[in-house]
Amino acid sequence: MSTPLPLRLPPRDNPWRQLAVSAAIGIFTLTQFLGADAPHQWWVWVLLAINVGLSLVRIVPDDRLSVVALRVNSGASVLAAAGLMGVDPHGVASLFGYFFAGHIGYRRPDYEGVGWAAAMSAAGALALLVGDHAGVIDVPWYVGALTGLPVFVGVANRNRVETALALQSAAVSAAAAAEATADAATLTERNRIARELHDVLAHSLAGVNLQLEAVDALLEAGATDRARSAVATAQGLVRAGMLEAGSAVRALREDSGPLGDRLRDTVATSAPAGTQLEVRGREQVVAARAADAVHRALQESLTNARKYAPGAAVQIELVFGTLSADAHADGGADTKTGTVTLRVTNHAAPQHVPSLTSGSGLGLLGMRERVREVDGTVRAGPVTGGDAVDGWRVEVTVPVGDSPSPIPGQDSR
C-alpha cells in the first residue's frame, strides 16, 4: 500500500500567538503549585517543563519539520500531557492535553487525527485512573477521556481554512480564465475588424483606381465629358468607402436588413453597368454574421473581377436552399434547405486568373476565414468552356441561421 503524501497545510496563525497560549497555560498551571505541598511535586515541575517545550514546537513552520518529526512530537505530546495529568492534583494540567489534541488535529491528516484522538483520550483516562488509584490525585477519569475531542475541532478548523484557500485559488483561476477569454475575444474581434477594413478599403480603392486610370485614358483621347463622369464615379466610391469604413464594426453586430437588399445596393454601386442580382428560391432571414460574410464575399468578388477582368460581364446569383444541381445547367454545387449560396461569375476570359496567392492574398483568405466562422464553405476557381478558361467563379454557401424563416412578401424569383 502506498504511503499517503504529507498534507500541505495553509499558513497557521501568528506563531507569537501560539507562544503566548503555551506560556499562559504553563503559567496558570504553575500558579496552582506555588506554595502547595503536593506529592511528587518534582515530577510536576519536570513534566510541566516538557509540556511547555513540546508546545513551543507549534511555532515552527510546517515546511521545516519532516513527517517523522511531526509524528514523534505528537506522540511525545500525548505521553507528556497524560503524565502531567496523572500527577496534578488540581486537574488544571489537562489543559495541555486539550491544547495538544487540537494542535494535532490541525496539523496532521484526517486519517491520523482519529488515531491521535483515541490515543489522547486513552492515555488521559489511564493516567487519571492510575493517579487516582495511587492516591496522588482525585480527578475523574472521564476528564482525561475527553481530551481527545479537540482533535476534531482542529480538523474542522484546518478544513475550513483549506476550503477558504481553495475558493480563493478557484477565484484567481476563474479570473485568469476570464481574462484569457477576454484577450482571445479581443484578438478575434481585432481580426474581424481588420478583415472588415480590408474588404471595405480594397473594394472602394480598387474601384477608385480603375476610375482614375480610365480618366487618364479618356483625357488623352480628348473625351472630357466622359472623364468628368469617371471622376464623379470615383468621388462617389470614396464617399461610399468612408461611410462603410465608419459602419464596419457596427455591421458585425447589427442586422442591416434583408440580405437581398444589401447585395442589390452593392451591385448597383460596384458591379459593371447592367449587372443584376438574380435571386432564386424563397428569401429567408439570414443570421447577421452569415449575411455579413456573404455581403463581404460579394464585395471581394467584384473587386477581383474589376482587377483581373476589367469590363467583363459579371453574373451574380443568390440561391436560397430549395434548389439542387439539376435546377441550373452550369453544374454548380448543390444548395441544401437551410442554406444560402452566393455565386459570382465573370464570363470573360481574363488575362490573369486570380488565386489565393495572387496579390496580397488577404481578400480571399479573409473571405474564407469569415465564412468558416459561420460554418460555411467557399469555392473559388476558373470556369472552363471547352479547352479554354472562360472566367472565374466564387461560390459561398452559409447556413441561414438556427431557425430560418421566410421574409414576408418575398417569393421565388
CSV table of C-alpha atoms in Angstrom, one decimal:
chain,number,residue,atom,x,y,z
A,1,MET,CA,0.0,0.0,0.0
A,2,SER,CA,1.4,3.4,-1.0
A,3,THR,CA,2.3,5.9,1.7
A,4,PRO,CA,-0.1,8.9,1.9
A,5,LEU,CA,1.6,12.1,0.8
A,6,PRO,CA,2.3,14.6,3.5
A,7,LEU,CA,-0.5,17.1,4.0
A,8,ARG,CA,0.2,20.6,2.9
A,9,LEU,CA,-1.5,22.9,5.4
A,10,PRO,CA,-2.4,26.5,4.9
A,11,PRO,CA,-0.4,29.1,6.9
A,12,ARG,CA,-1.3,29.0,10.6
A,13,ASP,CA,-1.9,31.9,12.9
A,14,ASN,CA,0.8,34.2,14.1
A,15,PRO,CA,3.5,32.0,15.8
A,16,TRP,CA,3.8,34.5,18.6
A,17,ARG,CA,0.1,34.0,19.4
A,18,GLN,CA,0.8,30.3,19.7
A,19,LEU,CA,3.7,31.0,22.0
A,20,ALA,CA,1.5,33.3,24.2
A,21,VAL,CA,-1.1,30.5,24.5
A,22,SER,CA,1.5,27.9,25.6
A,23,ALA,CA,3.0,30.4,28.1
A,24,ALA,CA,-0.4,31.2,29.5
A,25,ILE,CA,-1.2,27.5,30.1
A,26,GLY,CA,2.2,26.9,31.7
A,27,ILE,CA,2.0,30.0,34.0
A,28,PHE,CA,-1.6,29.1,35.0
A,29,THR,CA,-0.6,25.6,35.9
A,30,LEU,CA,2.5,26.8,37.7
A,31,THR,CA,0.5,29.1,39.9
A,32,GLN,CA,-1.6,26.2,41.2
A,33,PHE,CA,1.5,24.6,42.7
A,34,LEU,CA,3.3,27.6,44.1
A,35,GLY,CA,3.2,27.3,47.9
A,36,ALA,CA,1.5,23.9,47.8
A,37,ASP,CA,2.9,20.7,49.2
A,38,ALA,CA,1.8,18.3,46.6
A,39,PRO,CA,3.1,14.7,46.5
A,40,HIS,CA,5.6,14.0,43.7
A,41,GLN,CA,5.9,17.7,43.1
A,42,TRP,CA,9.2,17.4,41.4
A,43,TRP,CA,7.5,15.2,38.8
A,44,VAL,CA,5.1,18.1,38.2
A,45,TRP,CA,7.9,20.5,37.5
A,46,VAL,CA,9.7,18.1,35.1
A,47,LEU,CA,6.5,17.2,33.2
A,48,LEU,CA,5.4,20.8,33.1
A,49,ALA,CA,8.7,21.9,31.5
A,50,ILE,CA,8.4,19.0,29.0
A,51,ASN,CA,4.9,20.0,28.1
A,52,VAL,CA,5.8,23.7,27.6
A,53,GLY,CA,8.8,22.7,25.5
A,54,LEU,CA,6.7,20.4,23.3
A,55,SER,CA,4.0,23.1,22.9
A,56,LEU,CA,6.6,25.5,21.5
A,57,VAL,CA,7.1,23.2,18.5
A,58,ARG,CA,3.8,24.6,17.2
A,59,ILE,CA,5.5,27.9,16.3
A,60,VAL,CA,7.9,26.1,14.0
A,61,PRO,CA,6.8,26.4,10.3
A,62,ASP,CA,5.5,23.2,8.8
A,63,ASP,CA,8.0,23.1,5.9
A,64,ARG,CA,10.9,22.9,8.4
A,65,LEU,CA,9.6,19.7,10.1
A,66,SER,CA,9.5,16.3,8.4
A,67,VAL,CA,6.5,13.9,8.7
A,68,VAL,CA,8.5,11.7,11.1
A,69,ALA,CA,9.4,14.7,13.3
A,70,LEU,CA,5.8,15.8,13.5
A,71,ARG,CA,4.6,12.3,14.4
A,72,VAL,CA,7.3,12.0,17.1
A,73,ASN,CA,6.3,15.4,18.5
A,74,SER,CA,2.6,14.3,18.5
A,75,GLY,CA,3.4,11.0,20.4
A,76,ALA,CA,5.6,12.8,22.9
A,77,SER,CA,2.9,15.4,23.5
A,78,VAL,CA,0.3,12.8,24.2
A,79,LEU,CA,2.5,11.0,26.7
A,80,ALA,CA,3.8,14.2,28.4
A,81,ALA,CA,0.3,15.6,28.7
A,82,ALA,CA,-1.1,12.3,30.1
A,83,GLY,CA,1.8,12.0,32.5
A,84,LEU,CA,1.2,15.6,33.8
A,85,MET,CA,-2.5,14.9,34.3
A,86,GLY,CA,-1.6,11.8,36.4
A,87,VAL,CA,0.4,13.8,38.9
A,88,ASP,CA,-1.6,17.0,39.0
A,89,PRO,CA,-4.0,17.0,42.0
A,90,HIS,CA,-5.7,20.2,40.8
A,91,GLY,CA,-6.7,19.0,37.3
A,92,VAL,CA,-5.5,22.1,35.5
A,93,ALA,CA,-2.8,20.2,33.7
A,94,SER,CA,-5.4,18.6,31.5
A,95,LEU,CA,-5.4,21.9,29.6
A,96,PHE,CA,-2.2,20.8,27.9
A,97,GLY,CA,-4.0,17.6,26.7
A,98,TYR,CA,-6.8,19.7,25.1
A,99,PHE,CA,-4.2,22.1,23.6
A,100,PHE,CA,-2.1,19.3,22.1
A,101,ALA,CA,-5.2,17.4,20.8
A,102,GLY,CA,-6.4,20.5,18.9
A,103,HIS,CA,-2.9,21.2,17.6
A,104,ILE,CA,-2.5,17.6,16.3
A,105,GLY,CA,-5.9,17.7,14.6
A,106,TYR,CA,-5.0,20.8,12.8
A,107,ARG,CA,-1.5,19.8,11.7
A,108,ARG,CA,-2.0,16.1,10.9
A,109,PRO,CA,-4.1,14.5,8.1
A,110,ASP,CA,-7.6,13.3,8.8
A,111,TYR,CA,-6.7,9.6,8.7
A,112,GLU,CA,-4.2,10.2,11.5
A,113,GLY,CA,-6.4,12.6,13.5
A,114,VAL,CA,-8.8,9.9,14.6
A,115,GLY,CA,-6.0,7.7,15.8
A,116,TRP,CA,-4.4,10.5,17.7
A,117,ALA,CA,-7.8,11.4,19.2
A,118,ALA,CA,-8.2,7.8,20.5
A,119,ALA,CA,-4.6,7.7,21.8
A,120,MET,CA,-5.0,11.0,23.6
A,121,SER,CA,-8.3,10.0,25.3
A,122,ALA,CA,-7.0,6.6,26.3
A,123,ALA,CA,-3.7,7.9,27.7
A,124,GLY,CA,-5.5,10.7,29.6
A,125,ALA,CA,-8.1,8.3,31.1
A,126,LEU,CA,-5.4,5.8,32.0
A,127,ALA,CA,-3.2,8.4,33.7
A,128,LEU,CA,-6.1,9.7,35.8
A,129,LEU,CA,-7.1,6.1,36.8
A,130,VAL,CA,-3.5,5.3,37.8
A,131,GLY,CA,-3.1,8.6,39.7
A,132,ASP,CA,-6.4,8.1,41.5
A,133,HIS,CA,-5.5,4.5,42.4
A,134,ALA,CA,-2.2,5.7,43.8
A,135,GLY,CA,-3.9,8.3,45.8
A,136,VAL,CA,-2.0,11.1,44.1
A,137,ILE,CA,-5.0,12.9,42.5
A,138,ASP,CA,-8.7,12.9,42.8
A,139,VAL,CA,-9.8,13.8,39.3
A,140,PRO,CA,-12.5,11.7,37.5
A,141,TRP,CA,-11.1,9.5,34.7
A,142,TYR,CA,-13.5,10.8,32.1
A,143,VAL,CA,-11.8,14.2,32.3
A,144,GLY,CA,-8.8,12.6,30.6
A,145,ALA,CA,-11.1,10.6,28.2
A,146,LEU,CA,-12.5,13.9,26.9
A,147,THR,CA,-9.0,15.3,26.0
A,148,GLY,CA,-9.1,13.6,22.5
A,149,LEU,CA,-12.2,15.6,21.4
A,150,PRO,CA,-10.3,18.8,20.4
A,151,VAL,CA,-8.6,16.8,17.6
A,152,PHE,CA,-11.9,17.1,15.7
A,153,VAL,CA,-12.0,20.8,16.4
A,154,GLY,CA,-8.5,21.1,14.9
A,155,VAL,CA,-9.5,19.0,11.9
A,156,ALA,CA,-12.6,21.2,11.3
A,157,ASN,CA,-10.6,24.4,11.6
A,158,ARG,CA,-8.0,23.1,9.1
A,159,ASN,CA,-10.7,22.1,6.7
A,160,ARG,CA,-12.3,25.5,7.0
A,161,VAL,CA,-9.0,27.3,6.2
A,162,GLU,CA,-8.2,24.9,3.3
A,163,THR,CA,-11.7,25.4,1.9
A,164,ALA,CA,-11.2,29.2,2.1
A,165,LEU,CA,-7.8,28.9,0.3
A,166,ALA,CA,-9.3,26.6,-2.3
A,167,LEU,CA,-12.1,29.0,-3.0
A,168,GLN,CA,-9.6,31.8,-3.2
A,169,SER,CA,-7.5,29.8,-5.6
A,170,ALA,CA,-10.5,29.0,-7.7
A,171,ALA,CA,-11.5,32.6,-7.8
A,172,VAL,CA,-8.0,33.5,-9.0
A,173,SER,CA,-8.1,30.8,-11.7
A,174,ALA,CA,-11.5,31.9,-12.8
A,175,ALA,CA,-10.3,35.5,-13.0
A,176,ALA,CA,-7.3,34.4,-15.1
A,177,ALA,CA,-9.5,32.2,-17.3
A,178,ALA,CA,-11.9,35.1,-17.8
A,179,GLU,CA,-9.0,37.4,-18.7
A,180,ALA,CA,-7.6,34.9,-21.1
A,181,THR,CA,-11.1,34.6,-22.7
A,182,ALA,CA,-11.4,38.3,-22.9
A,183,ASP,CA,-8.0,38.6,-24.5
A,184,ALA,CA,-8.9,35.9,-27.0
A,185,ALA,CA,-12.2,37.6,-27.8
A,186,THR,CA,-10.4,40.9,-28.2
A,187,LEU,CA,-7.9,39.3,-30.6
A,188,THR,CA,-10.7,37.7,-32.6
A,189,GLU,CA,-12.5,41.0,-32.8
A,190,ARG,CA,-9.4,42.7,-34.0
A,191,ASN,CA,-9.0,40.1,-36.7
A,192,ARG,CA,-12.6,40.6,-37.8
A,193,ILE,CA,-12.3,44.4,-37.8
A,194,ALA,CA,-9.0,44.0,-39.8
A,195,ARG,CA,-10.9,41.9,-42.4
A,196,GLU,CA,-13.7,44.4,-42.5
A,197,LEU,CA,-11.5,47.3,-43.1
A,198,HIS,CA,-9.5,45.4,-45.7
A,199,ASP,CA,-12.7,44.5,-47.5
A,200,VAL,CA,-14.1,48.0,-47.4
A,201,LEU,CA,-10.9,49.7,-48.4
A,202,ALA,CA,-9.9,47.2,-51.0
A,203,HIS,CA,-13.4,47.3,-52.5
A,204,SER,CA,-13.5,51.1,-52.6
A,205,LEU,CA,-9.9,51.9,-53.5
A,206,ALA,CA,-9.8,49.3,-56.3
A,207,GLY,CA,-12.9,51.0,-57.9
A,208,VAL,CA,-11.4,54.4,-57.4
A,209,ASN,CA,-8.1,53.3,-59.0
A,210,LEU,CA,-9.9,51.9,-62.0
A,211,GLN,CA,-11.9,55.1,-62.5
A,212,LEU,CA,-8.8,57.2,-62.3
A,213,GLU,CA,-7.0,55.1,-64.8
A,214,ALA,CA,-10.0,55.5,-67.1
A,215,VAL,CA,-9.8,59.3,-66.5
A,216,ASP,CA,-6.2,59.3,-67.7
A,217,ALA,CA,-7.0,57.4,-70.8
A,218,LEU,CA,-10.1,59.5,-71.6
A,219,LEU,CA,-8.2,62.8,-71.2
A,220,GLU,CA,-5.6,61.6,-73.6
A,221,ALA,CA,-8.4,60.7,-76.1
A,222,GLY,CA,-10.0,64.1,-75.6
A,223,ALA,CA,-13.2,62.7,-74.1
A,224,THR,CA,-13.6,65.3,-71.4
A,225,ASP,CA,-17.2,64.7,-70.6
A,226,ARG,CA,-16.6,61.0,-70.0
A,227,ALA,CA,-13.6,61.8,-67.9
A,228,ARG,CA,-15.7,64.1,-65.7
A,229,SER,CA,-18.2,61.3,-65.3
A,230,ALA,CA,-15.4,58.9,-64.3
A,231,VAL,CA,-14.1,61.4,-61.7
A,232,ALA,CA,-17.6,61.8,-60.3
A,233,THR,CA,-17.9,58.0,-60.1
A,234,ALA,CA,-14.6,57.9,-58.3
A,235,GLN,CA,-15.7,60.5,-55.8
A,236,GLY,CA,-18.9,58.5,-55.2
A,237,LEU,CA,-16.8,55.4,-54.4
A,238,VAL,CA,-14.7,57.4,-52.0
A,239,ARG,CA,-17.7,58.7,-50.1
A,240,ALA,CA,-19.3,55.2,-50.0
A,241,GLY,CA,-16.0,53.8,-48.8
A,242,MET,CA,-15.8,56.3,-46.0
A,243,LEU,CA,-19.4,55.5,-44.9
A,244,GLU,CA,-18.7,51.8,-45.0
A,245,ALA,CA,-15.5,52.1,-43.0
A,246,GLY,CA,-17.3,54.1,-40.3
A,247,SER,CA,-20.1,51.4,-40.0
A,248,ALA,CA,-17.9,48.3,-40.5
A,249,VAL,CA,-17.8,47.4,-36.8
A,250,ARG,CA,-21.5,48.1,-36.3
A,251,ALA,CA,-22.3,45.9,-39.2
A,252,LEU,CA,-20.7,43.0,-37.5
A,253,ARG,CA,-23.2,43.2,-34.6
A,254,GLU,CA,-26.4,44.5,-36.1
A,255,ASP,CA,-28.9,43.2,-38.5
A,256,SER,CA,-28.7,45.5,-41.5
A,257,GLY,CA,-31.8,44.4,-43.2
A,258,PRO,CA,-32.6,41.6,-45.7
A,259,LEU,CA,-29.6,40.2,-47.4
A,260,GLY,CA,-31.0,40.6,-50.9
A,261,ASP,CA,-31.4,44.3,-50.4
A,262,ARG,CA,-27.9,44.7,-49.1
A,263,LEU,CA,-26.5,42.8,-52.1
A,264,ARG,CA,-28.6,44.8,-54.6
A,265,ASP,CA,-27.2,48.1,-53.2
A,266,THR,CA,-23.7,46.8,-53.7
A,267,VAL,CA,-24.4,45.6,-57.2
A,268,ALA,CA,-25.9,48.9,-58.1
A,269,THR,CA,-22.8,50.9,-57.0
A,270,SER,CA,-19.9,48.5,-57.7
A,271,ALA,CA,-20.8,46.0,-60.4
A,272,PRO,CA,-20.5,46.7,-64.2
A,273,ALA,CA,-23.4,48.5,-65.8
A,274,GLY,CA,-26.3,46.3,-66.5
A,275,THR,CA,-25.4,43.7,-63.9
A,276,GLN,CA,-28.4,42.3,-61.9
A,277,LEU,CA,-28.7,40.2,-58.8
A,278,GLU,CA,-30.7,37.1,-59.6
A,279,VAL,CA,-32.4,35.6,-56.5
A,280,ARG,CA,-33.6,32.0,-56.6
A,281,GLY,CA,-35.7,30.4,-54.1
A,282,ARG,CA,-37.7,32.0,-51.3
A,283,GLU,CA,-35.8,34.7,-49.5
A,284,GLN,CA,-35.2,33.9,-45.8
A,285,VAL,CA,-34.0,35.9,-42.9
A,286,VAL,CA,-30.2,35.2,-42.6
A,287,ALA,CA,-28.3,35.5,-39.4
A,288,ALA,CA,-26.4,38.8,-39.1
A,289,ARG,CA,-22.9,37.3,-39.2
A,290,ALA,CA,-23.7,34.9,-42.0
A,291,ALA,CA,-25.3,37.8,-44.0
A,292,ASP,CA,-22.2,39.9,-43.4
A,293,ALA,CA,-20.0,37.1,-44.6
A,294,VAL,CA,-22.0,36.8,-47.9
A,295,HIS,CA,-22.0,40.6,-48.3
A,296,ARG,CA,-18.2,40.9,-47.9
A,297,ALA,CA,-17.8,37.9,-50.3
A,298,LEU,CA,-19.7,39.8,-52.9
A,299,GLN,CA,-17.6,42.9,-52.4
A,300,GLU,CA,-14.4,41.0,-52.6
A,301,SER,CA,-15.5,39.1,-55.7
A,302,LEU,CA,-16.5,42.3,-57.5
A,303,THR,CA,-13.1,43.9,-56.6
A,304,ASN,CA,-11.3,40.9,-58.0
A,305,ALA,CA,-13.4,41.0,-61.2
A,306,ARG,CA,-12.6,44.6,-61.7
A,307,LYS,CA,-8.9,44.0,-61.0
A,308,TYR,CA,-8.4,40.9,-63.1
A,309,ALA,CA,-11.1,41.2,-65.8
A,310,PRO,CA,-11.9,44.9,-66.2
A,311,GLY,CA,-15.0,45.5,-68.3
A,312,ALA,CA,-16.1,41.8,-68.2
A,313,ALA,CA,-19.7,40.9,-67.7
A,314,VAL,CA,-20.5,39.6,-64.2
A,315,GLN,CA,-23.3,37.2,-63.3
A,316,ILE,CA,-24.5,37.2,-59.7
A,317,GLU,CA,-26.8,34.7,-58.2
A,318,LEU,CA,-28.2,34.4,-54.7
A,319,VAL,CA,-29.8,31.0,-54.1
A,320,PHE,CA,-31.9,30.1,-51.1
A,321,GLY,CA,-31.9,26.5,-50.1
A,322,THR,CA,-34.5,24.8,-52.3
A,323,LEU,CA,-32.5,24.3,-55.5
A,324,SER,CA,-30.3,21.4,-56.4
A,325,ALA,CA,-27.6,20.9,-59.0
A,326,ASP,CA,-30.0,19.8,-61.7
A,327,ALA,CA,-32.0,23.0,-61.4
A,328,HIS,CA,-29.3,25.0,-63.2
A,329,ALA,CA,-27.2,24.0,-66.1
A,330,ASP,CA,-23.9,25.4,-65.1
A,331,GLY,CA,-23.0,22.5,-62.9
A,332,GLY,CA,-22.9,24.5,-59.7
A,333,ALA,CA,-22.8,22.8,-56.3
A,334,ASP,CA,-25.9,21.6,-54.5
A,335,THR,CA,-27.8,24.1,-52.4
A,336,LYS,CA,-29.5,22.5,-49.4
A,337,THR,CA,-32.5,23.7,-47.5
A,338,GLY,CA,-31.4,26.0,-44.7
A,339,THR,CA,-28.5,27.5,-46.6
A,340,VAL,CA,-27.9,30.4,-48.9
A,341,THR,CA,-25.4,30.4,-51.7
A,342,LEU,CA,-23.8,33.4,-53.4
A,343,ARG,CA,-22.4,32.6,-56.8
A,344,VAL,CA,-20.4,35.4,-58.6
A,345,THR,CA,-19.1,34.6,-62.1
A,346,ASN,CA,-17.3,36.8,-64.6
A,347,HIS,CA,-17.6,35.1,-68.0
A,348,ALA,CA,-14.9,37.0,-70.0
A,349,ALA,CA,-11.6,35.1,-70.2
A,350,PRO,CA,-9.3,37.2,-68.1
A,351,GLN,CA,-5.7,37.7,-68.9
A,352,HIS,CA,-4.8,36.7,-65.4
A,353,VAL,CA,-6.9,34.4,-63.3
A,354,PRO,CA,-6.8,35.2,-59.5
A,355,SER,CA,-5.9,32.7,-57.0
A,356,LEU,CA,-5.4,32.5,-53.2
A,357,THR,CA,-1.8,33.6,-53.6
A,358,SER,CA,-2.3,36.4,-56.1
A,359,GLY,CA,-1.9,40.0,-54.9
A,360,SER,CA,-1.7,40.3,-51.2
A,361,GLY,CA,-3.9,37.2,-50.8
A,362,LEU,CA,-5.7,38.9,-47.8
A,363,GLY,CA,-9.0,39.3,-49.6
A,364,LEU,CA,-9.8,35.6,-50.5
A,365,LEU,CA,-8.1,34.4,-47.3
A,366,GLY,CA,-10.2,36.8,-45.2
A,367,MET,CA,-13.3,35.6,-47.1
A,368,ARG,CA,-12.5,32.0,-46.2
A,369,GLU,CA,-11.9,32.8,-42.6
A,370,ARG,CA,-15.1,34.8,-42.2
A,371,VAL,CA,-17.2,32.2,-43.9
A,372,ARG,CA,-15.6,29.4,-41.9
A,373,GLU,CA,-16.5,31.2,-38.7
A,374,VAL,CA,-20.2,30.8,-39.6
A,375,ASP,CA,-19.8,27.2,-40.6
A,376,GLY,CA,-19.9,28.0,-44.3
A,377,THR,CA,-17.8,27.0,-47.3
A,378,VAL,CA,-16.0,28.8,-50.1
A,379,ARG,CA,-15.2,27.5,-53.6
A,380,ALA,CA,-13.2,29.6,-55.9
A,381,GLY,CA,-11.7,28.6,-59.3
A,382,PRO,CA,-11.7,29.1,-63.0
A,383,VAL,CA,-14.7,28.4,-65.2
A,384,THR,CA,-13.8,26.4,-68.3
A,385,GLY,CA,-15.6,26.5,-71.7
A,386,GLY,CA,-14.3,23.6,-73.7
A,387,ASP,CA,-10.5,23.7,-73.5
A,388,ALA,CA,-10.3,27.4,-72.7
A,389,VAL,CA,-10.7,29.3,-69.4
A,390,ASP,CA,-13.9,31.2,-69.7
A,391,GLY,CA,-13.8,33.2,-66.5
A,392,TRP,CA,-13.7,32.9,-62.7
A,393,ARG,CA,-16.3,31.9,-60.2
A,394,VAL,CA,-16.6,32.4,-56.4
A,395,GLU,CA,-19.2,30.4,-54.6
A,396,VAL,CA,-20.0,30.9,-51.0
A,397,THR,CA,-22.5,28.8,-49.0
A,398,VAL,CA,-23.6,29.6,-45.4
A,399,PRO,CA,-26.4,28.5,-43.1
A,400,VAL,CA,-29.2,31.0,-42.9
A,401,GLY,CA,-29.4,30.6,-39.1
A,402,ASP,CA,-30.7,28.4,-36.4
A,403,SER,CA,-34.4,28.9,-37.3
A,404,PRO,CA,-34.7,30.1,-40.9
A,405,SER,CA,-37.9,31.9,-41.7
A,406,PRO,CA,-39.2,33.5,-45.0
A,407,ILE,CA,-39.3,37.2,-45.4
A,408,PRO,CA,-42.9,38.3,-45.6
A,409,GLY,CA,-43.9,39.2,-49.1
A,410,GLN,CA,-40.9,37.6,-50.7
A,411,ASP,CA,-41.5,34.8,-53.3
A,412,SER,CA,-39.3,32.8,-55.6
A,413,ARG,CA,-38.0,34.8,-58.5
